[in-house]
Amino acid sequence: MVFIKIKDIKLRIVYTTLGTKTVEAVINNKFKASSPSGTSIGRYEARTLPIEKSIASFNRIKEEFLGKFTQKEFDEKLKKFSSMLGSNTTTAMSMAFFSRTEEKNTFPNLLGNVFGG
């Protein structure tokens, strides 16, 4: 089990190649990940929030995410606050945390669907 000490997390607005806003998570001023929300919204999709609202909510609870965590513990904490942060923010934070770990061959296979080119 790999424990990672988080001293600082920042969320900031970045733009996709299409010019839409998304969130980027930066852990310990070094490890980054972003997760844009999709364009279609299905009934069973995870809920996203406006980026500005998500960042403001995170800044109120930031201290909850400082300390030592395993990937599982960090993801459980993200799940607890997912309604406040939105799925695009929690995904970016989880991926940034994962990029910090030394675990090999454990990254999930991401799936993307393209219809109508």
Short mmCIF file of the C-alpha atoms (twelve columns), coordinates in Angstrom:
data_MODEL
# 
_entry.id   MODEL 
# 
loop_
_atom_site.group_PDB 
_atom_site.id 
_atom_site.type_symbol 
_atom_site.label_atom_id 
_atom_site.label_alt_id 
_atom_site.label_comp_id 
_atom_site.label_asym_id 
_atom_site.label_seq_id 
_atom_site.Cartn_x 
_atom_site.Cartn_y 
_atom_site.Cartn_z 
_atom_site.pdbx_PDB_model_num 
ATOM 1   C CA . MET A 1   0.000   0.000  0.000   1 
ATOM 2   C CA . VAL A 2   1.361   3.400  -0.991  1 
ATOM 3   C CA . PHE A 3   0.646   6.391  1.236   1 
ATOM 4   C CA . ILE A 4   0.975   9.838  -0.267  1 
ATOM 5   C CA . LYS A 5   1.247   12.984 1.824   1 
ATOM 6   C CA . ILE A 6   -0.742  15.857 0.381   1 
ATOM 7   C CA . LYS A 7   0.539   19.238 1.516   1 
ATOM 8   C CA . ASP A 8   -1.408  21.319 -0.996  1 
ATOM 9   C CA . ILE A 9   -4.128  20.939 -3.619  1 
ATOM 10  C CA . LYS A 10  -5.177  23.635 -6.023  1 
ATOM 11  C CA . LEU A 11  -7.997  23.633 -8.527  1 
ATOM 12  C CA . ARG A 12  -7.902  25.977 -11.470 1 
ATOM 13  C CA . ILE A 13  -9.813  26.657 -14.647 1 
ATOM 14  C CA . VAL A 14  -8.249  25.471 -17.894 1 
ATOM 15  C CA . TYR A 15  -9.713  25.250 -21.366 1 
ATOM 16  C CA . THR A 16  -10.250 22.259 -23.633 1 
ATOM 17  C CA . THR A 17  -9.233  22.261 -27.294 1 
ATOM 18  C CA . LEU A 18  -12.812 23.297 -28.057 1 
ATOM 19  C CA . GLY A 19  -12.485 26.334 -25.791 1 
ATOM 20  C CA . THR A 20  -14.802 25.099 -23.035 1 
ATOM 21  C CA . LYS A 21  -13.893 25.477 -19.380 1 
ATOM 22  C CA . THR A 22  -12.794 22.514 -17.336 1 
ATOM 23  C CA . VAL A 23  -10.998 21.997 -14.056 1 
ATOM 24  C CA . GLU A 24  -7.390  21.013 -13.455 1 
ATOM 25  C CA . ALA A 25  -6.252  19.609 -10.112 1 
ATOM 26  C CA . VAL A 26  -2.667  20.242 -8.998  1 
ATOM 27  C CA . ILE A 27  -1.336  18.270 -6.030  1 
ATOM 28  C CA . ASN A 28  1.777   19.440 -4.180  1 
ATOM 29  C CA . ASN A 29  2.481   21.940 -6.995  1 
ATOM 30  C CA . LYS A 30  3.695   19.077 -9.191  1 
ATOM 31  C CA . PHE A 31  1.114   16.450 -10.127 1 
ATOM 32  C CA . LYS A 32  -1.676  17.538 -12.464 1 
ATOM 33  C CA . ALA A 33  -4.759  16.145 -14.157 1 
ATOM 34  C CA . SER A 34  -7.843  17.595 -15.792 1 
ATOM 35  C CA . SER A 35  -11.197 16.088 -16.625 1 
ATOM 36  C CA . PRO A 36  -13.561 17.860 -18.997 1 
ATOM 37  C CA . SER A 37  -17.232 17.060 -18.789 1 
ATOM 38  C CA . GLY A 38  -18.921 15.425 -21.758 1 
ATOM 39  C CA . THR A 39  -21.333 17.153 -24.063 1 
ATOM 40  C CA . SER A 40  -24.174 14.678 -23.676 1 
ATOM 41  C CA . ILE A 41  -26.005 14.248 -20.399 1 
ATOM 42  C CA . GLY A 42  -27.674 10.924 -19.730 1 
ATOM 43  C CA . ARG A 43  -29.988 9.954  -16.940 1 
ATOM 44  C CA . TYR A 44  -27.377 7.680  -15.329 1 
ATOM 45  C CA . GLU A 45  -24.303 9.875  -15.797 1 
ATOM 46  C CA . ALA A 46  -22.411 11.276 -12.844 1 
ATOM 47  C CA . ARG A 47  -23.426 14.838 -12.065 1 
ATOM 48  C CA . THR A 48  -21.115 17.673 -13.040 1 
ATOM 49  C CA . LEU A 49  -21.221 21.176 -11.584 1 
ATOM 50  C CA . PRO A 50  -20.234 24.547 -13.013 1 
ATOM 51  C CA . ILE A 51  -16.462 24.889 -12.648 1 
ATOM 52  C CA . GLU A 52  -16.597 28.103 -10.601 1 
ATOM 53  C CA . LYS A 53  -19.083 26.573 -8.133  1 
ATOM 54  C CA . SER A 54  -16.992 23.420 -7.828  1 
ATOM 55  C CA . ILE A 55  -13.796 25.363 -7.098  1 
ATOM 56  C CA . ALA A 56  -15.555 27.584 -4.541  1 
ATOM 57  C CA . SER A 57  -16.987 24.505 -2.780  1 
ATOM 58  C CA . PHE A 58  -13.575 22.837 -2.760  1 
ATOM 59  C CA . ASN A 59  -11.898 25.887 -1.231  1 
ATOM 60  C CA . ARG A 60  -14.320 25.673 1.725   1 
ATOM 61  C CA . ILE A 61  -13.422 22.015 2.438   1 
ATOM 62  C CA . LYS A 62  -9.814  21.917 1.207   1 
ATOM 63  C CA . GLU A 63  -8.424  20.884 4.613   1 
ATOM 64  C CA . GLU A 64  -10.328 17.574 4.348   1 
ATOM 65  C CA . PHE A 65  -7.942  16.556 1.560   1 
ATOM 66  C CA . LEU A 66  -4.659  17.414 3.248   1 
ATOM 67  C CA . GLY A 67  -2.707  14.651 4.974   1 
ATOM 68  C CA . LYS A 68  -1.621  11.079 4.221   1 
ATOM 69  C CA . PHE A 69  -3.836  8.878  2.064   1 
ATOM 70  C CA . THR A 70  -3.798  5.751  -0.028  1 
ATOM 71  C CA . GLN A 71  -5.526  5.954  -3.407  1 
ATOM 72  C CA . LYS A 72  -8.515  4.087  -1.976  1 
ATOM 73  C CA . GLU A 73  -8.809  6.398  1.046   1 
ATOM 74  C CA . PHE A 74  -8.494  9.478  -1.151  1 
ATOM 75  C CA . ASP A 75  -11.157 8.223  -3.573  1 
ATOM 76  C CA . GLU A 76  -13.507 7.398  -0.678  1 
ATOM 77  C CA . LYS A 77  -13.124 10.955 0.603   1 
ATOM 78  C CA . LEU A 78  -13.837 12.282 -2.896  1 
ATOM 79  C CA . LYS A 79  -16.956 10.143 -3.058  1 
ATOM 80  C CA . LYS A 80  -18.136 11.591 0.256   1 
ATOM 81  C CA . PHE A 81  -17.943 15.121 -1.174  1 
ATOM 82  C CA . SER A 82  -18.925 14.321 -4.771  1 
ATOM 83  C CA . SER A 83  -22.256 16.177 -4.575  1 
ATOM 84  C CA . MET A 84  -20.372 19.366 -3.591  1 
ATOM 85  C CA . LEU A 85  -17.568 18.998 -6.119  1 
ATOM 86  C CA . GLY A 86  -19.099 17.363 -9.187  1 
ATOM 87  C CA . SER A 87  -17.784 14.404 -11.132 1 
ATOM 88  C CA . ASN A 88  -15.364 16.269 -13.391 1 
ATOM 89  C CA . THR A 89  -13.582 17.766 -10.360 1 
ATOM 90  C CA . THR A 90  -13.435 14.508 -8.382  1 
ATOM 91  C CA . THR A 91  -12.113 12.664 -11.451 1 
ATOM 92  C CA . ALA A 92  -9.370  15.271 -11.998 1 
ATOM 93  C CA . MET A 93  -8.369  15.108 -8.322  1 
ATOM 94  C CA . SER A 94  -8.288  11.306 -8.316  1 
ATOM 95  C CA . MET A 95  -6.184  11.162 -11.479 1 
ATOM 96  C CA . ALA A 96  -3.748  13.787 -10.161 1 
ATOM 97  C CA . PHE A 97  -3.380  11.775 -6.949  1 
ATOM 98  C CA . PHE A 98  -2.850  8.593  -8.951  1 
ATOM 99  C CA . SER A 99  -0.119  10.188 -11.055 1 
ATOM 100 C CA . ARG A 100 1.784   10.696 -7.786  1 
ATOM 101 C CA . THR A 101 1.775   7.035  -6.777  1 
ATOM 102 C CA . GLU A 102 4.429   4.534  -7.753  1 
ATOM 103 C CA . GLU A 103 2.000   1.685  -8.369  1 
ATOM 104 C CA . LYS A 104 2.463   -0.010 -11.734 1 
ATOM 105 C CA . ASN A 105 -0.168  -1.474 -14.046 1 
ATOM 106 C CA . THR A 106 -3.120  -0.351 -11.958 1 
ATOM 107 C CA . PHE A 107 -4.428  2.571  -13.998 1 
ATOM 108 C CA . PRO A 108 -7.978  1.887  -15.185 1 
ATOM 109 C CA . ASN A 109 -8.663  1.609  -18.896 1 
ATOM 110 C CA . LEU A 110 -10.648 4.643  -19.901 1 
ATOM 111 C CA . LEU A 111 -13.418 4.145  -22.441 1 
ATOM 112 C CA . GLY A 112 -14.636 6.741  -24.873 1 
ATOM 113 C CA . ASN A 113 -17.460 6.426  -27.353 1 
ATOM 114 C CA . VAL A 114 -17.638 8.368  -30.600 1 
ATOM 115 C CA . PHE A 115 -20.880 8.439  -32.544 1 
ATOM 116 C CA . GLY A 116 -21.431 10.255 -35.775 1 
ATOM 117 C CA . GLY A 117 -17.775 11.279 -36.069 1 
# 
